[in-house]
Structures are given as C-alpha cells and as structure tokens.
Amino acid sequence: MTTPILPVGADRIELLQTFIRIVEAGNLSAAAQQMGTSQPTVSRRLQALERTLGIKLLQRSTHVMKLTEDGERCFAHAKALLDGWHTLEDDLRGTAHAPRGTLRVVAPHAFGQDQLIAPLMDYLRRYPDVDVEWMLHDRRPDFIAEGIDCAIQVGAVDDPSVVAIRLAEVPRIVLAAPALMEGRALPVHAQDLQPLPWLALSTFYQREVTLTPQDGDGSSACTFPISPRLATDSLYALRSAALAGLGACIASAWIVDADLRRGDLLHLVPTWQAAPLPVYLVYPPARFYPARLRVFLEAMRGAMPHLAGMRAAAGAGERRLADGAGGR
C-alpha cells in the first residue's frame, strides 16, 4: 500500500487544524485570513488531508461549501483529537494549571449578551493567553460533535450524561407598565392578577401561571389560567411588550432591573414570585479538564450571584470542577 505524501512542512495535526478552521470560518479564504496564510496553502492542506484519509470531506461550489457525511465525522473526531493533543502538551510541559488556548462557550441569547458580558470581560482580562468563542443560542449543544467546552444553561438540566454545576438562580417576578394599571386597583393577592391582559414567555409558561408567597405568611401557592395576548420565546420581546403596556408578564428580575428603578415598569404583588430558574454551567465528563475551563467555572461561580437581578442558589458551592470529576 502506498503511503500518502504530505506537503513539505505539513503534519497530520496541522492538516486537521486547517480543516477545523475551514469548517468554522465557513470558507477557505476566511480560514486563510484567520491563519495568516494564503488560500492556495489552505487548499493544498485540505487536499492533502483528503488524500491521506482517502475520503472527500467538503463539497464545494462557487457559492456554497458543506461537509460530506464523512466530513462531519472527521470534524467531530478532529476536534476531540486536537483537544486531547493540547491536553497532552499541557501535561508534559507542566502547564496544566496555566490557562491558555481557546474556550468555546454556548450561552442563552439574552443572558449571554447582557448579564454575562461583564464577568466574561473580567475573565479575558485576567487570563490573556485564553481566547473565547462566545456562541449565543438557546438550544442544548452537542458538546462532542460541536467541539463545545461548556454551556451556561438557564432552567433545569435533564441530560444525565453531562456534569451540571449550579451557579445561581434567577428570581422571576410579575410586572406591568404604569399605563396598563391606570384606572385599575393595584393587586394585593396573586389571584387579583388573573383579570389583567397577559403576556407569556413560551419557553417556561403559556396557559397557566403559578405564584408562591415569599413572606412566609402561610399562604399556599396560587395557580390560575391565562390567555396571553402575546406569547414569545424572547425575553427582550417580552420586556418590550410589557413596557408598551400590552399586558402583565412574569419575567426574569435581571432583565427589568433598570426599568423598575426608573419606574418604567411596576413590580406587582411583590410578596409573590414564580419559581426561580436555576443557572448551571454544563460540560461533558472527562478524565482531564483544561485550566481554561476550570478557572472559567470559578470565575462564573464567583460573579453570577452578585449580578443585578440574580441571587445565590442553595447548594451552589457544593460541587467543584476537578480533574477526574464526572457524572452529575
């Protein structure tokens, strides 16, 4: 069998790194620019990898580039292989505790572009040898296939295959614009809210609301149906509709903190709240965790409970990320 010939100066690690960069950049030109090399060089490396493996990795036309089925498998394996290679380098060089490299994080849209930016900037300033890919979407990531190091998740974690560290919790309160309440008596009890026009955050509630007393007066939870005038999966859209006086809603306290302080929104029945949402840092189990992930967890654990509209969660400090940790 003939051994595939690699370009002069290229090795398999370099070819895999180039392939990953092509996929993540979206095309060869962008990959070449990010890598500080030329498009012909990137193209030669891709062709060399395809010859070495004996498979076609990418289908390319004038305007479109997409992975083949073999290319998708290769991409997932390449990400895992290079992560292992970087771990080996760190371990053998004695730098396992020095944060370096690229951390790939998935965070919810609203939370990730608002509340989490300040602690993220603090993390980047503190660890100058770490770069972060900050990806904002609300779906649950496939950590291995997508090469994701960790995700910040708001709400329950129902995947038993991941490690989930509870960082804090998000209080959820009832809100309305002053204009909506004009001519109406301010509600005193949770059940007084039902006649109001309602907005709904479809991710967590749509047709029914449950509120729990916070003052310990012995009252039981109150549940009542709603028929929302607007249902949305966007916290920002919910807030905008509430500010416009379209209806009352239950929203995360952090997103309306400034609105409440300015008086643009009213906190209705402040002794009643919906169940708080837990905030987790989630990652796949492994025998070794790079320093960049360990210190990111500690940074988020320290910052999260002190952000506006957030609070510490019971048990948040009970579990720590460490080499060899796994499970939930």
mmCIF file of C-alpha atoms in Angstrom:
data_model
loop_
_atom_site.group_PDB
_atom_site.id
_atom_site.type_symbol
_atom_site.label_atom_id
_atom_site.label_comp_id
_atom_site.label_asym_id
_atom_site.label_seq_id
_atom_site.Cartn_x
_atom_site.Cartn_y
_atom_site.Cartn_z
ATOM 1 C CA MET A 1 0.000 0.000 0.000
ATOM 2 C CA THR A 2 1.364 3.423 -0.966
ATOM 3 C CA THR A 3 1.797 5.878 1.904
ATOM 4 C CA PRO A 4 0.076 9.205 1.156
ATOM 5 C CA ILE A 5 2.533 12.020 0.557
ATOM 6 C CA LEU A 6 2.062 15.139 2.674
ATOM 7 C CA PRO A 7 3.128 18.619 1.580
ATOM 8 C CA VAL A 8 6.577 19.676 2.716
ATOM 9 C CA GLY A 9 6.416 21.026 6.274
ATOM 10 C CA ALA A 10 2.902 19.687 6.922
ATOM 11 C CA ASP A 11 1.946 17.085 9.500
ATOM 12 C CA ARG A 12 -1.363 15.475 10.307
ATOM 13 C CA ILE A 13 -2.026 17.746 13.284
ATOM 14 C CA GLU A 14 -1.523 20.802 11.093
ATOM 15 C CA LEU A 15 -3.832 19.373 8.439
ATOM 16 C CA LEU A 16 -6.545 18.692 10.995
ATOM 17 C CA GLN A 17 -6.152 22.186 12.468
ATOM 18 C CA THR A 18 -6.558 23.668 8.999
ATOM 19 C CA PHE A 19 -9.627 21.536 8.288
ATOM 20 C CA ILE A 20 -11.270 22.631 11.546
ATOM 21 C CA ARG A 21 -10.530 26.275 10.789
ATOM 22 C CA ILE A 22 -12.038 25.954 7.290
ATOM 23 C CA VAL A 23 -15.249 24.488 8.699
ATOM 24 C CA GLU A 24 -15.552 27.054 11.474
ATOM 25 C CA ALA A 25 -14.670 30.000 9.215
ATOM 26 C CA GLY A 26 -17.117 28.908 6.527
ATOM 27 C CA ASN A 27 -14.766 29.054 3.542
ATOM 28 C CA LEU A 28 -11.128 28.733 2.530
ATOM 29 C CA SER A 29 -10.490 32.465 2.132
ATOM 30 C CA ALA A 30 -11.698 33.293 5.650
ATOM 31 C CA ALA A 31 -9.714 30.377 7.090
ATOM 32 C CA ALA A 32 -6.556 31.559 5.325
ATOM 33 C CA GLN A 33 -7.029 35.090 6.641
ATOM 34 C CA GLN A 34 -7.540 33.861 10.203
ATOM 35 C CA MET A 35 -4.482 31.629 9.996
ATOM 36 C CA GLY A 36 -2.280 34.293 8.445
ATOM 37 C CA THR A 37 -1.552 32.283 5.316
ATOM 38 C CA SER A 38 -2.711 32.089 1.700
ATOM 39 C CA GLN A 39 -5.806 30.466 0.248
ATOM 40 C CA PRO A 40 -3.722 28.153 -2.021
ATOM 41 C CA THR A 41 -1.866 26.900 1.072
ATOM 42 C CA VAL A 42 -5.131 26.162 2.867
ATOM 43 C CA SER A 43 -6.494 24.437 -0.245
ATOM 44 C CA ARG A 44 -3.365 22.265 -0.542
ATOM 45 C CA ARG A 45 -3.651 21.216 3.088
ATOM 46 C CA LEU A 46 -7.310 20.279 2.649
ATOM 47 C CA GLN A 47 -6.477 18.224 -0.439
ATOM 48 C CA ALA A 48 -3.592 16.545 1.396
ATOM 49 C CA LEU A 49 -5.876 15.578 4.280
ATOM 50 C CA GLU A 50 -8.458 14.174 1.882
ATOM 51 C CA ARG A 51 -5.736 12.132 0.096
ATOM 52 C CA THR A 52 -4.344 10.935 3.414
ATOM 53 C CA LEU A 53 -7.749 9.746 4.618
ATOM 54 C CA GLY A 54 -8.948 8.587 1.208
ATOM 55 C CA ILE A 55 -12.290 10.394 1.541
ATOM 56 C CA LYS A 56 -13.991 13.568 0.382
ATOM 57 C CA LEU A 57 -14.501 15.965 3.311
ATOM 58 C CA LEU A 58 -16.111 19.000 1.702
ATOM 59 C CA GLN A 59 -18.439 19.612 -1.213
ATOM 60 C CA ARG A 60 -17.681 22.978 -2.772
ATOM 61 C CA SER A 61 -19.315 25.088 -5.442
ATOM 62 C CA THR A 62 -18.906 28.723 -6.400
ATOM 63 C CA HIS A 63 -21.048 29.987 -3.510
ATOM 64 C CA VAL A 64 -21.616 27.014 -1.191
ATOM 65 C CA MET A 65 -19.401 24.809 0.949
ATOM 66 C CA LYS A 66 -20.811 21.954 3.006
ATOM 67 C CA LEU A 67 -19.457 18.961 4.863
ATOM 68 C CA THR A 68 -19.961 15.485 3.467
ATOM 69 C CA GLU A 69 -21.131 12.785 5.868
ATOM 70 C CA ASP A 70 -17.504 11.627 6.168
ATOM 71 C CA GLY A 71 -16.508 15.254 6.684
ATOM 72 C CA GLU A 72 -18.943 15.644 9.586
ATOM 73 C CA ARG A 73 -17.489 12.573 11.298
ATOM 74 C CA CYS A 74 -13.963 13.759 10.604
ATOM 75 C CA PHE A 75 -14.714 17.182 12.069
ATOM 76 C CA ALA A 76 -16.057 15.685 15.316
ATOM 77 C CA HIS A 77 -13.085 13.317 15.638
ATOM 78 C CA ALA A 78 -10.617 16.066 14.766
ATOM 79 C CA LYS A 79 -11.962 18.369 17.475
ATOM 80 C CA ALA A 80 -11.720 15.611 20.077
ATOM 81 C CA LEU A 81 -8.256 14.581 18.884
ATOM 82 C CA LEU A 82 -6.860 18.104 18.996
ATOM 83 C CA ASP A 83 -8.351 18.730 22.429
ATOM 84 C CA GLY A 84 -6.557 15.581 23.589
ATOM 85 C CA TRP A 85 -3.356 16.734 21.921
ATOM 86 C CA HIS A 86 -3.485 20.106 23.669
ATOM 87 C CA THR A 87 -4.110 18.332 26.962
ATOM 88 C CA LEU A 88 -1.054 16.147 26.347
ATOM 89 C CA GLU A 89 1.066 19.207 25.593
ATOM 90 C CA ASP A 90 -0.097 20.964 28.752
ATOM 91 C CA ASP A 91 0.518 17.916 30.906
ATOM 92 C CA LEU A 92 4.002 17.129 29.587
ATOM 93 C CA ARG A 93 5.104 20.748 29.640
ATOM 94 C CA GLY A 94 3.928 21.172 33.200
ATOM 95 C CA THR A 95 1.470 23.909 32.246
ATOM 96 C CA ALA A 96 -1.747 22.080 33.095
ATOM 97 C CA HIS A 97 -2.604 24.807 35.588
ATOM 98 C CA ALA A 98 -1.809 27.756 33.280
ATOM 99 C CA PRO A 99 -4.972 28.831 31.414
ATOM 100 C CA ARG A 100 -4.298 29.015 27.673
ATOM 101 C CA GLY A 101 -5.914 28.157 24.356
ATOM 102 C CA THR A 102 -9.464 28.682 23.114
ATOM 103 C CA LEU A 103 -12.550 28.180 25.276
ATOM 104 C CA ARG A 104 -15.770 27.539 23.323
ATOM 105 C CA VAL A 105 -18.872 28.500 25.312
ATOM 106 C CA VAL A 106 -22.581 28.398 24.481
ATOM 107 C CA ALA A 107 -24.883 30.777 26.390
ATOM 108 C CA PRO A 108 -28.554 31.805 26.070
ATOM 109 C CA HIS A 109 -29.190 34.732 23.716
ATOM 110 C CA ALA A 110 -30.483 37.349 26.145
ATOM 111 C CA PHE A 111 -28.443 36.244 29.154
ATOM 112 C CA GLY A 112 -25.269 35.858 27.111
ATOM 113 C CA GLN A 113 -25.370 39.291 25.505
ATOM 114 C CA ASP A 114 -26.354 41.164 28.649
ATOM 115 C CA GLN A 115 -25.669 39.796 32.116
ATOM 116 C CA LEU A 116 -22.682 37.612 31.271
ATOM 117 C CA ILE A 117 -20.610 40.125 29.319
ATOM 118 C CA ALA A 118 -19.093 41.784 32.408
ATOM 119 C CA PRO A 119 -17.809 38.548 34.011
ATOM 120 C CA LEU A 120 -16.645 37.372 30.580
ATOM 121 C CA MET A 121 -14.572 40.531 30.118
ATOM 122 C CA ASP A 122 -13.099 40.121 33.598
ATOM 123 C CA TYR A 123 -12.134 36.544 32.705
ATOM 124 C CA LEU A 124 -10.433 37.608 29.455
ATOM 125 C CA ARG A 125 -8.532 40.420 31.172
ATOM 126 C CA ARG A 126 -7.347 38.082 33.912
ATOM 127 C CA TYR A 127 -6.190 35.332 31.532
ATOM 128 C CA PRO A 128 -4.568 36.987 28.497
ATOM 129 C CA ASP A 129 -3.469 33.651 26.982
ATOM 130 C CA VAL A 130 -7.075 32.460 26.641
ATOM 131 C CA ASP A 131 -9.374 33.262 23.715
ATOM 132 C CA VAL A 132 -13.133 32.702 23.928
ATOM 133 C CA GLU A 133 -15.631 31.753 21.239
ATOM 134 C CA TRP A 134 -18.897 33.071 22.710
ATOM 135 C CA MET A 135 -21.840 31.439 20.921
ATOM 136 C CA LEU A 136 -25.356 32.597 21.722
ATOM 137 C CA HIS A 137 -28.310 30.304 21.153
ATOM 138 C CA ASP A 138 -30.965 28.692 23.328
ATOM 139 C CA ARG A 139 -30.738 25.085 22.133
ATOM 140 C CA ARG A 140 -28.781 22.435 24.019
ATOM 141 C CA PRO A 141 -25.389 21.881 22.347
ATOM 142 C CA ASP A 142 -23.864 18.571 21.279
ATOM 143 C CA PHE A 143 -20.600 19.085 23.149
ATOM 144 C CA ILE A 144 -18.513 16.476 21.345
ATOM 145 C CA ALA A 145 -19.806 16.930 17.799
ATOM 146 C CA GLU A 146 -19.637 20.735 18.009
ATOM 147 C CA GLY A 147 -16.404 20.926 19.989
ATOM 148 C CA ILE A 148 -18.038 22.905 22.810
ATOM 149 C CA ASP A 149 -16.174 23.137 26.124
ATOM 150 C CA CYS A 150 -19.123 24.194 28.254
ATOM 151 C CA ALA A 151 -22.537 25.823 28.208
ATOM 152 C CA ILE A 152 -24.353 28.163 30.539
ATOM 153 C CA GLN A 153 -27.915 26.935 30.852
ATOM 154 C CA VAL A 154 -30.890 28.652 32.445
ATOM 155 C CA GLY A 155 -33.507 26.159 33.582
ATOM 156 C CA ALA A 156 -33.460 22.514 34.565
ATOM 157 C CA VAL A 157 -30.764 20.194 33.218
ATOM 158 C CA ASP A 158 -32.347 16.921 32.168
ATOM 159 C CA ASP A 159 -29.405 15.260 30.394
ATOM 160 C CA PRO A 160 -27.894 12.617 32.728
ATOM 161 C CA SER A 161 -24.738 12.333 30.614
ATOM 162 C CA VAL A 162 -23.371 15.797 31.468
ATOM 163 C CA VAL A 163 -21.869 17.434 34.531
ATOM 164 C CA ALA A 164 -24.008 20.343 35.773
ATOM 165 C CA ILE A 165 -22.737 22.854 38.335
ATOM 166 C CA ARG A 166 -25.411 25.096 39.832
ATOM 167 C CA LEU A 167 -24.092 28.662 39.871
ATOM 168 C CA ALA A 168 -27.027 30.841 40.922
ATOM 169 C CA GLU A 169 -30.702 31.328 40.326
ATOM 170 C CA VAL A 170 -32.867 33.881 38.557
ATOM 171 C CA PRO A 171 -35.850 35.280 40.510
ATOM 172 C CA ARG A 172 -38.972 35.693 38.353
ATOM 173 C CA ILE A 173 -41.421 38.445 39.193
ATOM 174 C CA VAL A 174 -44.734 39.857 37.941
ATOM 175 C CA LEU A 175 -44.531 43.131 36.023
ATOM 176 C CA ALA A 176 -46.685 45.654 34.218
ATOM 177 C CA ALA A 177 -46.313 49.148 32.811
ATOM 178 C CA PRO A 178 -47.885 52.032 34.770
ATOM 179 C CA ALA A 179 -50.090 52.735 31.730
ATOM 180 C CA LEU A 180 -51.628 49.259 31.965
ATOM 181 C CA MET A 181 -52.582 49.822 35.594
ATOM 182 C CA GLU A 182 -54.197 53.232 35.102
ATOM 183 C CA GLY A 183 -57.785 53.044 36.331
ATOM 184 C CA ARG A 184 -57.166 49.647 37.908
ATOM 185 C CA ALA A 185 -56.694 48.915 41.606
ATOM 186 C CA LEU A 186 -53.229 47.583 42.343
ATOM 187 C CA PRO A 187 -53.469 43.832 43.019
ATOM 188 C CA VAL A 188 -52.871 42.711 46.589
ATOM 189 C CA HIS A 189 -53.057 38.925 46.213
ATOM 190 C CA ALA A 190 -51.795 36.743 43.380
ATOM 191 C CA GLN A 191 -55.359 35.826 42.407
ATOM 192 C CA ASP A 192 -56.068 39.526 41.739
ATOM 193 C CA LEU A 193 -53.752 39.301 38.718
ATOM 194 C CA GLN A 194 -55.900 36.942 36.662
ATOM 195 C CA PRO A 195 -58.240 39.590 35.134
ATOM 196 C CA LEU A 196 -55.283 41.530 33.658
ATOM 197 C CA PRO A 197 -54.296 41.117 29.997
ATOM 198 C CA TRP A 198 -51.269 38.819 29.911
ATOM 199 C CA LEU A 199 -48.045 38.246 28.014
ATOM 200 C CA ALA A 200 -46.280 34.892 28.137
ATOM 201 C CA LEU A 201 -42.712 33.642 27.809
ATOM 202 C CA SER A 202 -43.492 30.458 25.926
ATOM 203 C CA THR A 203 -40.266 28.749 26.992
ATOM 204 C CA PHE A 204 -41.495 28.488 30.591
ATOM 205 C CA TYR A 205 -45.228 29.252 30.748
ATOM 206 C CA GLN A 206 -48.015 29.668 28.209
ATOM 207 C CA ARG A 207 -51.516 28.995 29.524
ATOM 208 C CA GLU A 208 -51.113 28.873 33.296
ATOM 209 C CA VAL A 209 -49.285 30.807 35.985
ATOM 210 C CA THR A 210 -48.228 29.592 39.418
ATOM 211 C CA LEU A 211 -47.024 32.063 42.056
ATOM 212 C CA THR A 212 -45.696 31.326 45.524
ATOM 213 C CA PRO A 213 -45.747 33.678 48.545
ATOM 214 C CA GLN A 214 -42.327 34.876 49.677
ATOM 215 C CA ASP A 215 -43.219 36.428 53.032
ATOM 216 C CA GLY A 216 -43.810 33.192 54.927
ATOM 217 C CA ASP A 217 -47.348 34.082 55.995
ATOM 218 C CA GLY A 218 -48.512 30.516 55.482
ATOM 219 C CA SER A 219 -50.372 31.134 52.208
ATOM 220 C CA SER A 220 -50.303 28.331 49.667
ATOM 221 C CA ALA A 221 -49.252 28.646 46.040
ATOM 222 C CA CYS A 222 -51.745 30.279 43.708
ATOM 223 C CA THR A 223 -52.338 28.919 40.194
ATOM 224 C CA PHE A 224 -54.614 30.473 37.608
ATOM 225 C CA PRO A 225 -55.080 30.209 33.801
ATOM 226 C CA ILE A 226 -54.109 32.973 31.387
ATOM 227 C CA SER A 227 -54.909 33.698 27.730
ATOM 228 C CA PRO A 228 -51.859 35.664 26.592
ATOM 229 C CA ARG A 229 -52.264 38.410 24.020
ATOM 230 C CA LEU A 230 -48.652 37.741 23.033
ATOM 231 C CA ALA A 231 -46.558 34.629 23.577
ATOM 232 C CA THR A 232 -42.850 34.764 22.699
ATOM 233 C CA ASP A 233 -39.647 32.846 23.344
ATOM 234 C CA SER A 234 -37.638 36.086 23.591
ATOM 235 C CA LEU A 235 -37.077 37.840 26.901
ATOM 236 C CA TYR A 236 -36.334 41.068 25.046
ATOM 237 C CA ALA A 237 -39.608 40.905 23.115
ATOM 238 C CA LEU A 238 -41.495 40.147 26.335
ATOM 239 C CA ARG A 239 -39.903 43.153 28.054
ATOM 240 C CA SER A 240 -40.656 45.449 25.108
ATOM 241 C CA ALA A 241 -44.303 44.389 25.030
ATOM 242 C CA ALA A 242 -44.603 44.922 28.790
ATOM 243 C CA LEU A 243 -43.036 48.395 28.522
ATOM 244 C CA ALA A 244 -45.548 49.225 25.792
ATOM 245 C CA GLY A 245 -48.399 48.413 28.197
ATOM 246 C CA LEU A 246 -49.652 45.423 26.200
ATOM 247 C CA GLY A 247 -50.032 43.207 29.271
ATOM 248 C CA ALA A 248 -48.656 41.907 32.548
ATOM 249 C CA CYS A 249 -45.987 39.243 32.482
ATOM 250 C CA ILE A 250 -43.610 37.130 34.523
ATOM 251 C CA ALA A 251 -40.009 37.966 33.664
ATOM 252 C CA SER A 252 -36.521 37.321 34.967
ATOM 253 C CA ALA A 253 -35.658 40.004 37.509
ATOM 254 C CA TRP A 254 -32.302 40.825 35.909
ATOM 255 C CA ILE A 255 -33.700 41.945 32.564
ATOM 256 C CA VAL A 256 -36.086 44.506 34.116
ATOM 257 C CA ASP A 257 -33.871 45.727 36.964
ATOM 258 C CA ALA A 258 -33.204 49.134 35.368
ATOM 259 C CA ASP A 259 -36.838 49.502 34.222
ATOM 260 C CA LEU A 260 -38.057 49.010 37.778
ATOM 261 C CA ARG A 261 -35.602 51.520 39.193
ATOM 262 C CA ARG A 262 -36.690 54.132 36.627
ATOM 263 C CA GLY A 263 -40.368 53.431 37.251
ATOM 264 C CA ASP A 264 -40.972 52.327 33.655
ATOM 265 C CA LEU A 265 -42.339 49.036 34.983
ATOM 266 C CA LEU A 266 -44.154 48.206 38.215
ATOM 267 C CA HIS A 267 -43.418 45.153 40.348
ATOM 268 C CA LEU A 268 -46.874 43.748 41.055
ATOM 269 C CA VAL A 269 -47.662 41.717 44.204
ATOM 270 C CA PRO A 270 -44.005 41.871 45.294
ATOM 271 C CA THR A 271 -44.547 39.263 48.017
ATOM 272 C CA TRP A 272 -45.348 36.685 45.321
ATOM 273 C CA GLN A 273 -42.959 35.179 42.766
ATOM 274 C CA ALA A 274 -42.844 32.427 40.192
ATOM 275 C CA ALA A 275 -40.390 29.590 40.838
ATOM 276 C CA PRO A 276 -36.825 30.856 40.287
ATOM 277 C CA LEU A 277 -34.829 29.471 37.375
ATOM 278 C CA PRO A 278 -31.551 27.733 38.205
ATOM 279 C CA VAL A 279 -28.437 28.707 36.268
ATOM 280 C CA TYR A 280 -25.960 25.916 35.531
ATOM 281 C CA LEU A 281 -22.567 25.588 33.940
ATOM 282 C CA VAL A 282 -22.744 22.340 31.965
ATOM 283 C CA TYR A 283 -19.925 20.350 30.356
ATOM 284 C CA PRO A 284 -19.217 16.775 29.260
ATOM 285 C CA PRO A 285 -17.474 14.423 31.711
ATOM 286 C CA ALA A 286 -13.776 13.811 31.068
ATOM 287 C CA ARG A 287 -10.681 12.488 32.806
ATOM 288 C CA PHE A 288 -8.936 15.843 32.463
ATOM 289 C CA TYR A 289 -10.248 19.396 32.315
ATOM 290 C CA PRO A 290 -8.002 22.158 30.929
ATOM 291 C CA ALA A 291 -7.160 25.064 33.186
ATOM 292 C CA ARG A 292 -9.100 27.489 30.976
ATOM 293 C CA LEU A 293 -12.315 25.605 31.778
ATOM 294 C CA ARG A 294 -11.585 25.201 35.476
ATOM 295 C CA VAL A 295 -10.894 28.903 36.006
ATOM 296 C CA PHE A 296 -13.898 29.869 33.858
ATOM 297 C CA LEU A 297 -16.151 27.900 36.184
ATOM 298 C CA GLU A 298 -14.638 29.544 39.236
ATOM 299 C CA ALA A 299 -14.999 32.986 37.636
ATOM 300 C CA MET A 300 -18.673 32.387 36.857
ATOM 301 C CA ARG A 301 -19.335 30.805 40.245
ATOM 302 C CA GLY A 302 -17.934 33.892 41.959
ATOM 303 C CA ALA A 303 -19.593 36.507 39.747
ATOM 304 C CA MET A 304 -23.021 35.087 38.995
ATOM 305 C CA PRO A 305 -24.809 35.507 42.363
ATOM 306 C CA HIS A 306 -23.716 39.167 42.558
ATOM 307 C CA LEU A 307 -25.072 40.288 39.182
ATOM 308 C CA ALA A 308 -28.087 42.588 39.218
ATOM 309 C CA GLY A 309 -31.338 40.668 39.480
ATOM 310 C CA MET A 310 -29.626 37.392 40.464
ATOM 311 C CA ARG A 311 -29.147 35.566 43.746
ATOM 312 C CA ALA A 312 -27.138 32.685 45.185
ATOM 313 C CA ALA A 313 -28.678 29.250 44.855
ATOM 314 C CA ALA A 314 -28.813 26.742 47.679
ATOM 315 C CA GLY A 315 -26.091 24.145 47.176
ATOM 316 C CA ALA A 316 -24.280 26.206 44.529
ATOM 317 C CA GLY A 317 -20.932 25.763 46.261
ATOM 318 C CA GLU A 318 -21.193 22.057 46.974
ATOM 319 C CA ARG A 319 -19.718 20.672 43.766
ATOM 320 C CA ARG A 320 -16.422 21.670 42.213
ATOM 321 C CA LEU A 321 -14.826 21.005 38.867
ATOM 322 C CA ALA A 322 -11.682 18.901 39.262
ATOM 323 C CA ASP A 323 -9.581 16.505 37.215
ATOM 324 C CA GLY A 324 -11.347 13.174 37.068
ATOM 325 C CA ALA A 325 -14.761 14.589 38.008
ATOM 326 C CA GLY A 326 -17.668 13.193 36.104
ATOM 327 C CA GLY A 327 -21.343 12.455 36.292
ATOM 328 C CA ARG A 328 -23.974 14.664 37.819
#
